[in-house]
Amino acid sequence: MNRMSLGVQSFDTKVRQAVGRIDDGETVFSHLQELLSYNQCAVVIDLMYGLPYQTMDVWHKDVETLVESGIDGADLYQLNVFEHSDLNLAIQRGKRPPAAPTQVQSAMFSFGKNYLDAQGYKRLSFCHWARNNRERSLYNTQARFGTHLFPFGCGAGGHVDGLSTMLDRRLPAYEKAIDEGRKPMMFLMNQSPNAHLKEDIQGQMNQSRLDLDKLIQREEKPASMEFLGPLSEDYGLWKHNGYLYQLTEAGQFWQVNMTQTLLESVNHLMGEETEIQHRRIAAQG
């Protein structure tokens, strides 16, 4: 084992317990220090912004504690409160305060990004930072570019030679299949014939950039997407640097939505089954 990634979400005890995390922040910090003391693998955590009770001051403290902890890397993820989730039901029933609205989440993302940049962390993707060279996040980076990946272990996913697979996510079922000499696959399927286009888009957007001109030159049909370049630039989501589009800070905040729009456009233009829906992406404002 050379890397451990843990979903801390927040170091604030009240925030943690509001979303079902049992340990208090001090205990989590102590466990991270113990894990680091072994000096055996890269230690990485996830933090979320926009959680109930997580004010801007609490978020500042979360990111500062991340740096103080000395861990090797971190993801900063936006909270999405989906309409039928347990968290949204708790909010509707008054058992939890509302999550931060999108405008506040955007400010939280901006602070986290700029603070880690100022502290000398290396940006590995639109939402992932590394403190040192022990954390490279190769799986997350290469998977989006379509690199051949052989999955190993419960819940692992990968793709090889045009086939995508995921191993069973349920540990008892995974172990049972192994004991019975069966391959513990949840699914095995052919990738889309246009997977190379989609992987290129996902990989580049994960790095906060997109060479739209080169993408259009490779395939005739996606040429209809050309208008998205100046349109998204007008909205301030990316800026053309003379060679390609680079996502602005606002574009990095909306990266997931922008990438999904591009992928849906490719599906439509290449004749694949498409379902484009206009709806709220989450229950918060």
C-alpha angles and dihedrals in degrees: 000000000000103000137039122191118191130189100229093155093181139002091214110104096212092049092046095050092047089064097041102268106142105197120077119241094256091056092049092050090049092050091050090053090050091049091050092049091068089062089205105122145003111281116210131174139194121228123190127206126207098040121151111278090013103127122182089263091053090049091050089053091047093056093042090051089050090058092042091053092064094221119160101245148344145204120220108207130187116234115238115192104206117209099244097037124119090243093055091048089052090050092049091050092051094247092118131029117247118278118250113282120244094263091057092044089054090055090048091052090049092052094047093048095047095042094053091044089052091050090057098254116156116240110230098171141347090286106019131083134183126208093198143358093276088079112063102147090213095164095054092045100043096041091064092052092055098252112168107263127184110208117225125181139017112324095006119145133197148149132227130177096346096317125111123200142171126198119228112287094205109088097209091050091045092051092045091054091050092049090051093048094248127133105254096225122155090192143345118197144159115262120238114274085238094052091115090062094046094046090051091052094046093046095049095043089050085060091050095250142088131195095208094171093057090045091054092046091057095055130027100213099056088061086094087069092066092098090063089071100066091030093059089042090055088053090052095244097123140357130218111236095194093272108043143344118279118197116243120221088269090050091051089054090051095037096118092052093045092050092049091051091052092048092049089050091053091050091052097044094045092051098251123142107281134191113180113180130185106216142124110285093212142002097253120088 
